[in-house]
Short mmCIF file of C-alpha atoms in Angstrom, two decimals:
data_model
loop_
_atom_site.label_atom_id
_atom_site.label_comp_id
_atom_site.label_asym_id
_atom_site.label_seq_id
_atom_site.Cartn_x
_atom_site.Cartn_y
_atom_site.Cartn_z
CA MET A 228 44.03 -92.49 116.82
CA THR A 229 42.97 -95.41 114.80
CA THR A 230 43.14 -95.12 111.10
CA PRO A 231 39.70 -95.35 109.63
CA THR A 232 39.50 -98.53 107.59
CA ASN A 233 37.88 -98.10 104.29
CA LYS A 234 35.41 -100.93 104.10
CA LYS A 235 34.49 -100.46 100.50
CA VAL A 236 37.73 -101.37 98.86
CA ALA A 237 37.63 -100.56 95.20
CA PRO A 238 36.98 -103.78 93.27
CA LYS A 239 40.08 -105.27 91.75
CA ARG A 240 40.27 -105.23 88.00
CA ASN A 241 40.59 -108.88 87.57
CA THR A 242 39.58 -110.70 84.47
CA SER A 243 39.52 -114.03 86.20
CA THR A 244 36.16 -114.63 87.76
CA THR A 245 36.99 -117.75 89.70
CA ALA A 246 37.51 -117.42 93.39
CA ASN A 247 39.67 -120.01 95.15
CA PRO A 248 38.90 -123.48 93.84
CA PHE A 249 37.29 -124.77 97.01
CA SER A 250 34.83 -121.92 97.48
CA ALA A 251 34.07 -122.02 93.74
CA TRP A 252 33.32 -125.72 94.07
CA TRP A 253 31.17 -125.11 97.11
CA ASN A 254 29.25 -122.28 95.48
CA GLN A 255 28.56 -124.48 92.46
CA GLN A 256 27.32 -127.33 94.66
CA ALA A 257 25.12 -125.02 96.71
CA SER A 258 23.51 -123.42 93.68
CA ALA A 259 22.99 -126.83 92.02
CA ILE A 260 21.30 -128.14 95.20
CA LYS A 261 19.10 -125.09 95.47
CA PHE A 262 18.23 -125.15 91.79
CA SER A 263 17.43 -128.86 91.66
CA MET A 264 15.20 -128.55 94.73
CA GLU A 265 13.28 -125.71 93.13
CA ARG A 266 13.04 -127.78 89.97
CA LEU A 267 11.17 -130.51 91.88
CA TRP A 268 8.39 -128.07 92.69
CA PHE A 269 8.39 -126.60 89.21
CA ASN A 270 5.95 -129.28 88.12
CA PRO A 271 4.61 -130.81 91.36
CA ALA A 272 2.13 -133.18 89.74
CA SER A 273 4.72 -134.97 87.63
CA THR A 274 7.18 -135.02 90.54
CA TRP A 275 4.61 -136.72 92.74
CA ILE A 276 3.77 -139.27 90.07
CA THR A 277 7.45 -140.09 89.63
CA LEU A 278 7.95 -140.34 93.37
CA ALA A 279 4.95 -142.61 93.69
CA ALA A 280 6.24 -144.90 90.92
CA ILE A 281 9.64 -145.13 92.61
CA ALA A 282 8.03 -145.66 96.03
CA ILE A 283 5.85 -148.49 94.84
CA ALA A 284 8.71 -150.13 93.01
CA LEU A 285 10.80 -149.93 96.18
CA SER A 286 8.14 -150.98 98.67
CA LEU A 287 7.51 -154.32 97.00
CA PRO A 288 10.97 -155.79 97.58
CA THR A 289 11.09 -154.13 101.00
CA SER A 290 7.87 -155.79 102.12
CA LEU A 291 8.89 -159.15 100.66
CA HIS A 292 12.13 -158.87 102.53
CA LEU A 293 10.24 -158.07 105.73
CA LEU A 294 7.95 -161.03 105.22
CA LEU A 295 10.94 -163.28 104.83
CA LYS A 296 12.69 -161.83 107.84
CA ASN A 297 9.58 -162.40 109.92
CA MET A 298 9.32 -165.99 108.80
CA GLN A 299 12.94 -166.51 109.67
CA THR A 300 12.47 -165.14 113.15
CA LEU A 301 9.45 -167.37 113.46
CA THR A 302 11.59 -170.44 112.87
CA ALA A 303 14.29 -169.06 115.11
CA ASP A 304 11.87 -168.50 117.96
CA LYS A 305 12.89 -170.86 120.76
CA ARG A 306 9.36 -171.74 121.82
CA GLU A 307 8.27 -172.53 118.33
CA VAL A 308 11.23 -174.62 117.57
CA PRO A 309 11.38 -178.18 117.00
CA THR A 310 12.17 -180.65 119.46
CA ILE A 311 13.42 -184.14 119.82
CA THR A 312 11.38 -186.06 122.31
CA LEU A 313 13.07 -188.95 124.09
CA PHE A 314 10.72 -191.49 125.67
CA LEU A 315 12.62 -193.26 128.40
CA LYS A 316 12.10 -196.83 129.39
CA GLN A 317 9.57 -197.57 132.16
CA SER A 318 12.37 -198.93 134.32
CA VAL A 319 14.26 -195.65 134.40
CA SER A 320 13.89 -193.75 137.65
CA GLU A 321 13.30 -190.04 137.89
CA GLN A 322 16.86 -189.48 139.22
CA GLN A 323 18.35 -191.40 136.32
CA ALA A 324 16.30 -189.35 133.91
CA LYS A 325 17.55 -186.12 135.44
CA ASP A 326 21.17 -187.35 135.33
CA ARG A 327 20.81 -188.27 131.68
CA ALA A 328 19.29 -184.86 130.99
CA GLU A 329 22.30 -183.20 132.65
CA LEU A 330 24.69 -185.17 130.48
CA LEU A 331 22.75 -184.50 127.32
CA SER A 332 22.73 -180.77 127.88
CA GLU A 333 26.55 -180.92 127.73
CA LEU A 334 26.45 -182.15 124.14
CA PRO A 335 27.40 -179.55 121.54
CA GLU A 336 24.42 -180.36 119.36
CA ILE A 337 21.93 -179.70 122.15
CA ASP A 338 20.76 -176.32 123.21
CA ASN A 339 18.68 -177.30 126.20
CA VAL A 340 16.98 -180.25 127.79
CA ARG A 341 13.74 -180.30 129.70
CA VAL A 342 12.66 -183.20 131.83
CA VAL A 343 9.00 -184.06 131.97
CA THR A 344 8.46 -186.66 134.70
CA ARG A 345 5.74 -189.17 134.31
CA GLU A 346 3.73 -187.45 137.06
CA GLU A 347 3.90 -184.15 135.25
CA ALA A 348 2.94 -185.82 132.02
CA LEU A 349 -0.05 -187.40 133.67
CA ALA A 350 -1.13 -184.09 135.13
CA ASP A 351 -0.82 -182.48 131.72
CA PHE A 352 -2.74 -185.27 130.17
CA ARG A 353 -5.49 -184.98 132.67
CA LYS A 354 -6.05 -181.38 131.72
CA ILE A 355 -7.06 -182.39 128.28
CA THR A 356 -10.79 -182.69 128.43
CA GLY A 357 -12.24 -186.11 127.94
CA PHE A 358 -9.17 -187.96 129.10
CA ALA A 359 -9.61 -187.45 132.82
CA GLN A 360 -12.19 -190.19 133.14
CA THR A 361 -10.26 -192.59 130.99
CA LEU A 362 -7.27 -192.16 133.21
CA GLU A 363 -9.30 -192.88 136.31
CA THR A 364 -9.85 -196.41 135.07
CA LEU A 365 -6.11 -197.12 135.05
CA ASP A 366 -4.54 -198.18 138.29
CA ALA A 367 -0.96 -197.31 137.42
CA ASN A 368 0.59 -194.39 135.47
CA PRO A 369 1.32 -195.79 132.01
CA LEU A 370 3.42 -192.81 130.97
CA PRO A 371 7.25 -192.84 130.85
CA HIS A 372 9.62 -190.05 131.80
CA VAL A 373 10.26 -187.87 128.86
CA LEU A 374 13.23 -185.67 127.88
CA ILE A 375 12.50 -182.86 125.51
CA LEU A 376 15.63 -181.71 123.68
CA THR A 377 16.02 -178.58 121.72
CA PRO A 378 18.77 -179.03 119.18
CA ARG A 379 21.04 -176.15 118.35
CA LEU A 380 19.69 -174.26 115.37
CA SER A 381 23.03 -174.03 113.69
CA LEU A 382 22.90 -177.75 113.39
CA LEU A 383 19.62 -177.55 111.52
CA GLY A 384 20.66 -174.73 109.28
CA GLY A 385 23.95 -176.28 108.25
CA GLU A 386 24.46 -177.97 104.92
CA ASP A 387 25.17 -181.35 106.43
CA MET A 388 22.32 -181.64 108.82
CA ASP A 389 23.36 -184.47 110.99
CA VAL A 390 20.02 -184.91 112.59
CA GLU A 391 20.13 -188.53 111.55
CA ASP A 392 23.46 -189.04 113.28
CA LEU A 393 22.18 -187.31 116.37
CA SER A 394 19.09 -189.47 116.53
CA LYS A 395 21.18 -192.62 116.18
CA LYS A 396 23.43 -191.45 118.97
CA LEU A 397 20.48 -190.70 121.22
CA LYS A 398 18.82 -193.98 120.51
CA ALA A 399 21.94 -195.83 121.64
CA TYR A 400 21.57 -194.67 125.23
CA SER A 401 20.34 -197.52 127.39
CA GLU A 402 17.66 -195.41 129.05
CA VAL A 403 16.03 -194.47 125.75
CA ASP A 404 13.08 -196.46 124.61
CA ASP A 405 12.00 -194.44 121.62
CA LEU A 406 12.41 -191.02 120.15
CA GLN A 407 10.39 -188.73 118.02
CA ILE A 408 11.93 -186.07 115.88
CA ASP A 409 9.97 -182.99 115.19
CA VAL A 410 12.56 -181.08 113.20
CA GLU A 411 11.79 -182.02 109.65
CA TRP A 412 9.23 -179.31 109.10
CA VAL A 413 11.75 -176.69 110.16
CA GLN A 414 14.31 -178.04 107.75
CA ARG A 415 11.76 -177.97 104.97
CA LEU A 416 10.61 -174.49 105.89
CA ARG A 417 14.21 -173.33 105.89
CA GLY A 418 14.68 -174.82 102.46
CA ILE A 419 11.63 -172.96 101.22
CA LEU A 420 12.86 -169.77 102.80
CA ARG A 421 16.18 -170.14 101.03
CA ILE A 422 14.34 -170.28 97.73
CA ALA A 423 12.19 -167.33 98.79
CA GLU A 424 15.37 -165.41 99.57
CA ARG A 425 16.55 -165.91 96.02
CA ILE A 426 13.16 -164.82 94.71
CA VAL A 427 13.32 -161.66 96.82
CA LEU A 428 16.78 -161.00 95.44
CA VAL A 429 15.62 -161.35 91.85
CA VAL A 430 12.56 -159.20 92.47
CA SER A 431 14.74 -156.59 94.19
CA ILE A 432 17.10 -156.44 91.24
CA LEU A 433 14.26 -156.13 88.73
CA LEU A 434 12.48 -153.43 90.70
CA GLY A 435 15.78 -151.67 91.39
CA MET A 436 16.21 -151.50 87.62
CA THR A 437 12.68 -150.15 87.37
CA VAL A 438 13.65 -147.32 89.71
CA LEU A 439 16.72 -146.72 87.58
CA LEU A 440 14.61 -146.51 84.44
CA VAL A 441 11.97 -144.29 86.05
CA VAL A 442 14.57 -141.83 87.26
CA GLY A 443 16.50 -142.02 84.01
CA ASN A 444 13.41 -141.36 81.95
CA THR A 445 12.27 -138.48 84.16
CA ILE A 446 15.67 -136.86 83.89
CA ARG A 447 15.75 -137.49 80.15
CA LEU A 448 12.46 -135.63 79.75
CA ASP A 449 13.78 -132.84 81.94
CA ILE A 450 16.87 -132.59 79.74
CA GLU A 451 14.65 -132.54 76.68
CA ASN A 452 12.76 -129.58 78.18
CA ARG A 453 15.94 -127.77 79.04
CA LYS A 454 17.95 -128.36 75.87
CA GLU A 455 18.04 -124.69 75.07
CA GLU A 456 19.31 -123.87 78.53
CA ILE A 457 22.02 -126.53 78.30
CA ARG A 458 23.10 -125.24 74.90
CA VAL A 459 23.29 -121.65 76.16
CA THR A 460 25.28 -122.62 79.23
CA GLN A 461 27.66 -124.62 77.07
CA LEU A 462 28.15 -121.56 74.87
CA ILE A 463 29.15 -119.46 77.84
CA GLY A 464 31.62 -121.93 79.21
CA ALA A 465 29.80 -124.48 81.31
CA THR A 466 31.74 -127.69 81.78
CA ASN A 467 30.01 -131.04 81.44
CA ALA A 468 30.31 -131.41 85.20
CA TYR A 469 28.43 -128.14 85.67
CA ILE A 470 25.66 -129.25 83.34
CA ARG A 471 25.44 -132.66 84.93
CA ARG A 472 25.35 -131.48 88.52
CA PRO A 473 21.75 -130.21 88.93
CA PHE A 474 20.46 -133.33 87.14
CA ILE A 475 22.45 -135.61 89.44
CA TYR A 476 21.03 -133.81 92.48
CA ASN A 477 17.60 -134.10 90.94
CA GLY A 478 18.19 -137.87 90.67
CA ILE A 479 19.29 -137.99 94.32
CA TRP A 480 16.14 -136.20 95.44
CA LEU A 481 13.87 -138.42 93.38
CA GLY A 482 15.56 -141.54 94.76
CA LEU A 483 15.72 -140.27 98.32
CA PHE A 484 12.16 -138.97 98.53
CA GLY A 485 10.89 -142.01 96.66
CA GLY A 486 12.65 -144.11 99.32
CA VAL A 487 11.04 -142.09 102.13
CA LEU A 488 7.64 -142.52 100.52
CA SER A 489 8.17 -146.28 100.16
CA LEU A 490 9.04 -146.48 103.86
CA VAL A 491 5.78 -144.72 104.64
CA ILE A 492 3.91 -147.22 102.47
CA VAL A 493 5.54 -150.22 104.14
CA HIS A 494 4.92 -148.80 107.64
CA VAL A 495 1.27 -148.25 106.88
CA ALA A 496 0.99 -151.77 105.47
CA LEU A 497 2.58 -153.14 108.62
CA LEU A 498 0.18 -151.25 110.86
CA PHE A 499 -2.60 -152.75 108.83
CA LEU A 500 -1.21 -156.25 109.52
CA VAL A 501 -0.22 -155.98 113.16
CA GLU A 502 -3.63 -156.67 114.65
CA PRO A 503 -4.59 -159.82 112.71
CA VAL A 504 -1.09 -161.21 113.12
CA THR A 505 -1.11 -160.78 116.89
CA GLN A 506 -4.52 -162.43 117.00
CA LEU A 507 -3.34 -165.35 114.97
CA ALA A 508 -0.23 -165.71 117.10
CA LYS A 509 -2.42 -165.70 120.21
CA LEU A 510 -4.42 -168.58 118.80
CA TYR A 511 -1.16 -170.52 118.53
CA GLY A 512 -0.23 -169.49 122.06
CA SER A 513 2.73 -167.54 120.78
CA THR A 514 3.92 -164.07 121.70
CA PHE A 515 5.22 -163.55 118.17
CA THR A 516 5.04 -159.99 116.97
CA LEU A 517 5.76 -158.59 113.53
CA SER A 518 9.19 -157.07 113.34
CA GLY A 519 9.22 -153.88 111.35
CA ILE A 520 11.93 -151.82 109.69
CA ASP A 521 14.79 -150.91 112.01
CA VAL A 522 17.06 -147.88 111.76
CA LEU A 523 19.77 -149.74 109.90
CA MET A 524 17.35 -151.04 107.28
CA THR A 525 15.82 -147.58 106.94
CA LEU A 526 19.24 -146.13 106.23
CA GLN A 527 20.05 -148.95 103.81
CA ILE A 528 16.85 -148.38 101.86
CA LEU A 529 17.41 -144.63 101.65
CA LEU A 530 21.01 -145.10 100.62
CA ALA A 531 20.11 -147.66 97.98
CA SER A 532 17.32 -145.55 96.54
CA SER A 533 19.54 -142.45 96.38
CA VAL A 534 22.30 -144.41 94.70
CA LEU A 535 19.80 -145.72 92.15
CA GLY A 536 18.70 -142.11 91.57
CA VAL A 537 22.28 -141.01 90.97
CA ILE A 538 22.99 -143.86 88.56
CA GLY A 539 19.74 -143.27 86.66
CA SER A 540 20.34 -139.58 86.17
CA TRP A 541 24.03 -140.10 85.43
CA LEU A 542 23.14 -142.45 82.59
CA ALA A 543 20.53 -140.04 81.20
CA VAL A 544 22.80 -136.98 81.31
CA GLY A 545 25.81 -138.96 80.13
CA ARG A 546 23.92 -140.13 77.09
CA TYR A 547 22.82 -136.59 76.26
CA LEU A 548 26.27 -135.06 76.74
CA TRP A 549 27.85 -137.78 74.70
CA GLN A 550 25.48 -137.04 71.83
CA SER A 551 25.83 -133.26 72.09
CA ASP A 552 29.62 -133.54 72.24
CA ASP A 553 29.47 -135.29 68.92
CA ALA A 554 27.18 -132.61 67.58
CA ILE A 555 29.64 -129.83 68.45
CA LYS A 556 32.42 -131.73 66.85
CA MET B 287 45.58 -111.34 70.10
CA ILE B 288 43.40 -113.01 67.47
CA GLU B 289 45.05 -114.40 64.39
CA PHE B 290 43.59 -116.25 61.43
CA LYS B 291 46.11 -118.13 59.31
CA GLN B 292 44.86 -119.31 55.92
CA VAL B 293 41.60 -120.35 57.43
CA SER B 294 38.96 -122.08 55.34
CA LYS B 295 35.70 -123.46 56.54
CA LYS B 296 33.54 -125.81 54.58
CA TYR B 297 30.35 -127.06 56.17
CA PRO B 298 29.41 -130.72 55.90
CA THR B 299 26.63 -129.60 53.56
CA GLY B 300 29.30 -128.65 51.09
CA GLN B 301 28.83 -124.91 51.53
CA LEU B 302 32.14 -123.06 51.56
CA ALA B 303 31.73 -120.33 54.17
CA LEU B 304 35.26 -118.98 54.41
CA TYR B 305 38.16 -119.32 52.04
CA ASN B 306 41.77 -118.59 52.89
CA ILE B 307 41.29 -115.93 55.53
CA ASN B 308 44.36 -114.16 56.94
CA LEU B 309 43.54 -111.68 59.65
CA THR B 310 45.27 -110.28 62.72
CA LEU B 311 43.64 -108.34 65.56
CA GLU B 312 45.76 -106.60 68.18
CA ALA B 313 44.83 -106.92 71.83
CA GLY B 314 42.38 -104.18 72.74
CA GLU B 315 41.33 -103.60 69.14
CA MET B 316 37.75 -103.16 67.99
CA VAL B 317 36.83 -104.28 64.48
CA PHE B 318 33.66 -104.60 62.44
CA ILE B 319 33.08 -107.47 60.08
CA THR B 320 30.73 -106.60 57.26
CA GLY B 321 29.65 -108.27 54.08
CA HIS B 322 26.56 -109.72 52.49
CA SER B 323 24.59 -112.31 54.28
CA GLY B 324 26.15 -115.66 53.60
CA ALA B 325 29.61 -114.14 53.33
CA GLY B 326 30.74 -115.95 56.46
CA LYS B 327 30.54 -113.28 59.16
CA SER B 328 28.93 -115.58 61.69
CA THR B 329 31.29 -118.39 60.82
CA LEU B 330 34.29 -116.17 61.49
CA LEU B 331 33.00 -115.41 65.00
CA LYS B 332 32.05 -119.00 65.63
CA LEU B 333 35.58 -120.10 64.83
CA VAL B 334 36.90 -117.76 67.52
CA ALA B 335 34.37 -119.02 70.06
CA MET B 336 35.14 -122.62 69.06
CA LEU B 337 31.55 -123.22 68.11
CA GLU B 338 32.99 -124.44 64.83
CA ARG B 339 36.39 -125.73 63.86
CA PRO B 340 38.20 -124.67 60.67
CA THR B 341 38.57 -127.28 57.94
CA LYS B 342 41.90 -125.72 56.93
CA GLY B 343 44.37 -123.37 58.56
CA GLU B 344 44.38 -122.34 62.16
CA VAL B 345 43.06 -119.72 64.52
CA LEU B 346 45.48 -118.48 67.17
CA ILE B 347 44.42 -116.69 70.35
CA GLY B 348 47.21 -115.00 72.29
CA GLY B 349 49.69 -116.95 70.19
CA ARG B 350 48.16 -120.37 70.94
CA SER B 351 46.45 -122.40 68.31
CA LEU B 352 42.87 -123.32 69.17
CA SER B 353 43.26 -126.68 67.47
CA LYS B 354 45.61 -127.63 70.30
CA LEU B 355 42.87 -127.04 72.86
CA GLY B 356 41.43 -130.28 74.18
CA ARG B 357 37.76 -130.87 74.56
CA SER B 358 37.96 -130.45 78.32
CA GLN B 359 39.70 -127.08 77.95
CA ILE B 360 36.98 -125.55 75.77
CA PRO B 361 34.66 -124.52 78.62
CA ASN B 362 37.44 -122.70 80.38
CA TYR B 363 38.43 -120.95 77.18
CA ARG B 364 34.84 -119.90 76.46
CA ARG B 365 34.61 -118.20 79.84
CA ARG B 366 37.11 -115.65 78.62
CA ILE B 367 34.81 -114.83 75.71
CA GLY B 368 31.60 -112.85 75.75
CA PHE B 369 29.41 -113.92 72.84
CA ILE B 370 26.39 -111.87 71.86
CA PHE B 371 23.98 -113.50 69.46
CA GLN B 372 21.51 -111.88 67.16
CA ASP B 373 18.81 -113.69 69.10
CA PRO B 374 20.02 -113.21 72.68
CA HIS B 375 19.20 -116.83 73.74
CA LEU B 376 17.85 -115.85 77.14
CA LEU B 377 16.44 -118.44 79.52
CA TYR B 378 12.76 -117.61 79.76
CA ASP B 379 12.07 -119.37 83.02
CA ARG B 380 14.52 -117.16 84.92
CA THR B 381 14.65 -113.55 85.91
CA VAL B 382 16.89 -111.03 84.28
CA PHE B 383 19.16 -111.24 87.31
CA ASP B 384 19.54 -115.02 87.02
CA ASN B 385 20.15 -114.80 83.30
CA ILE B 386 22.96 -112.31 83.73
CA ALA B 387 24.37 -114.17 86.72
CA LEU B 388 24.71 -117.42 84.73
CA PRO B 389 28.36 -117.04 83.68
CA LEU B 390 29.32 -116.11 87.24
CA ARG B 391 27.49 -119.10 88.66
CA ILE B 392 29.23 -121.34 86.13
CA ALA B 393 32.52 -119.96 87.39
CA GLY B 394 31.41 -120.65 90.98
CA MET B 395 31.35 -117.08 92.22
CA GLY B 396 29.87 -116.33 95.65
CA GLN B 397 26.49 -114.66 96.22
CA SER B 398 27.62 -111.18 97.25
CA GLU B 399 30.20 -110.81 94.49
CA THR B 400 27.65 -112.13 91.96
CA ARG B 401 25.12 -109.59 93.11
CA ARG B 402 27.62 -106.76 92.87
CA ARG B 403 28.76 -107.69 89.39
CA VAL B 404 25.28 -108.23 88.03
CA GLN B 405 24.19 -104.85 89.37
CA ALA B 406 27.19 -103.24 87.70
CA ALA B 407 26.38 -104.97 84.40
CA LEU B 408 22.70 -103.95 84.59
CA ASP B 409 23.79 -100.42 85.28
CA LYS B 410 26.07 -100.45 82.24
CA VAL B 411 23.33 -101.51 79.82
CA GLY B 412 20.75 -99.21 81.40
CA LEU B 413 18.49 -101.84 82.91
CA THR B 414 18.90 -100.97 86.59
CA GLY B 415 15.83 -101.98 88.57
CA ARG B 416 14.69 -104.63 86.08
CA GLU B 417 16.55 -107.53 87.68
CA ASN B 418 13.42 -109.35 88.87
CA THR B 419 11.61 -109.07 85.54
CA PHE B 420 11.23 -112.16 83.36
CA PRO B 421 12.52 -111.89 79.77
CA LEU B 422 9.05 -112.34 78.29
CA MET B 423 8.08 -108.96 79.71
CA LEU B 424 10.98 -107.18 77.99
CA SER B 425 11.08 -105.49 74.60
CA ALA B 426 13.43 -106.78 71.90
CA GLY B 427 15.94 -104.05 72.67
CA GLU B 428 15.85 -104.81 76.37
CA LYS B 429 16.33 -108.52 75.71
CA GLN B 430 19.31 -107.75 73.56
CA ARG B 431 20.77 -105.62 76.34
CA VAL B 432 20.27 -108.45 78.84
CA GLY B 433 22.21 -110.65 76.43
CA ILE B 434 24.97 -108.07 76.31
CA ALA B 435 25.03 -107.72 80.10
CA ARG B 436 25.35 -111.52 80.37
CA ALA B 437 28.26 -111.51 77.92
CA MET B 438 30.01 -108.71 79.83
CA VAL B 439 29.44 -109.73 83.40
CA ASN B 440 32.52 -111.85 83.83
CA LYS B 441 34.78 -109.26 82.19
CA PRO B 442 35.80 -111.27 79.17
CA THR B 443 38.99 -110.44 77.29
CA ILE B 444 37.32 -111.03 73.95
CA ILE B 445 33.85 -109.85 72.98
CA LEU B 446 32.19 -111.31 69.90
CA ALA B 447 28.89 -109.91 68.71
CA ASP B 448 26.89 -111.37 65.82
CA GLU B 449 24.46 -108.79 64.43
CA PRO B 450 23.80 -107.39 67.91
CA THR B 451 21.66 -104.60 66.58
CA GLY B 452 19.89 -106.69 63.92
CA ASN B 453 16.37 -106.02 65.07
CA LEU B 454 16.70 -102.80 66.99
CA ASP B 455 15.67 -99.28 66.03
CA PRO B 456 18.56 -97.04 64.91
CA GLU B 457 18.78 -95.01 68.09
CA LEU B 458 19.02 -98.09 70.27
CA ALA B 459 21.47 -99.67 67.86
CA GLN B 460 23.70 -96.64 68.21
CA ASP B 461 23.48 -96.84 72.01
CA ILE B 462 24.48 -100.46 72.01
CA MET B 463 27.45 -99.82 69.72
CA PHE B 464 28.63 -97.18 72.13
CA THR B 465 28.34 -99.68 74.95
CA PHE B 466 30.66 -101.97 73.03
CA ALA B 467 33.06 -99.10 72.45
CA GLN B 468 33.09 -98.51 76.20
CA PHE B 469 34.02 -102.10 76.89
CA ASN B 470 36.70 -101.81 74.27
CA GLU B 471 38.14 -98.80 76.07
CA LEU B 472 38.28 -100.89 79.25
CA GLY B 473 40.65 -103.24 77.43
CA ALA B 474 38.53 -105.91 75.74
CA THR B 475 39.19 -107.03 72.16
CA VAL B 476 35.91 -106.60 70.28
CA MET B 477 34.72 -108.18 67.04
CA ILE B 478 31.30 -107.20 65.75
CA ALA B 479 29.60 -108.66 62.70
CA SER B 480 27.09 -106.23 61.23
CA HIS B 481 25.52 -105.43 57.89
CA ASP B 482 24.42 -101.98 59.01
CA HIS B 483 26.94 -99.99 56.91
CA ALA B 484 25.79 -96.58 58.03
CA LEU B 485 26.20 -97.46 61.66
CA VAL B 486 29.55 -99.12 61.13
CA GLU B 487 30.89 -96.06 59.32
CA ARG B 488 29.79 -93.75 62.09
CA MET B 489 31.76 -95.77 64.64
CA LYS B 490 35.05 -95.01 62.82
CA LYS B 491 36.72 -98.31 63.62
CA ARG B 492 38.66 -100.77 61.49
CA THR B 493 36.25 -102.59 59.18
CA ILE B 494 36.80 -105.91 57.47
CA VAL B 495 34.64 -106.69 54.48
CA LEU B 496 34.04 -110.31 53.63
CA GLN B 497 33.29 -111.22 50.01
CA LYS B 498 31.06 -114.04 49.22
CA VAL B 499 33.04 -116.94 47.74
CA ASP B 500 31.69 -118.91 44.84
#
């Protein structure tokens, strides 16, 4: 015989209403999350306007950053990159040219070396319309062997860009007749990009502060509307943490959803750009494609926007609680 | 349980609300505070709830002086008190259920226990079945009873009521006083400020009369 268990145990007379601290904490979080979510839909129009403001403020630095990143990959693209062209002396044989190329590719400053023999150069030259006939009139090939060097990019990016030193060194080889350096534009572009990076940083900070202010102001208005509620909850024993909690979650949602919306905006803008960019790249004979937002960057943006939301609402609630604390005193 | 020691309260406006009050309430006692308006009835209750602090003297609860309570300890202390205002201060964007559940939610109580306690409180004030109503749809008496249910729901050890029957018809007022008496029988210390002399006399409880100080 099993003893029948009485499921409905008479409630304990217990004046303390708190359960164990962890479940109390969890219950408070859960109800704050639920409440703050409902609050978002309490006034959908104003929520959407706030989200749009946040999203636009966030999408500007994001797209600037993308632009910059794309320009950096453009200069890092091997095919696009700068070269040093070595014109060898007429007396140098093809074998000597290839040997020199082998040796050069061992140098730390050099990424790779391509040999263009005079025959290849002539063939290339012939392809260019209008020159074929001119070339017919010559009895010998006037072109030298050429070595095309790609310097290591780290060398170009470094503070002490020893391109000068490198060119001196290259010129000293007995086979070399002349050389042409085609790296200056990259160095200049990189310089410009470094400035652009700073600009993006400044813009990001300013617009981050805008997000902070938008969230802060939205929360401040919400507090203003719910003053009575805050006062009543304070009278029945709400801690500052309890009062703060739903507002903080509200700030998180505004930041997070604003971030999501900004990602949507940037993605749409990218889609809008993809076609003309590929066309332009094709004209330059490049396979360059726009790089978009990867997973890591997505997470970074969402994290940053949520953190901004938290800070904004924390400041707004903190200011209110600080004032009301003084009022009670 | 509640002890006033030479308590005076002067508001920043210069108005002297209480002067040299000495008063002791035993645990489980129920007292009425009467007196003319402006005699300091509300102030007396507010001092117990720590909504105001005395300018002189001290208020002791369970032998501990309230002046020794830090700012961070006030919320916890207030949870042991049920305060009923003349205007019940309900939240109009929430249902009766959510209004009454507020103190339990503040304490972090779980859903099922909250539901059970709110139902019990509704039952006690005679509002069973009205939990999904919004306060705007209630009569003055019903609102007042929601306020009482909210003050009772976490089983406070001290109940303070400031003119709880101020704008109710006599029959309802009587009912509500009996509700307080019931809570008192369950062990709560009850302090009620009221100017309704007839009603107070009928309840046959200890009555403290405050004189206006000039």
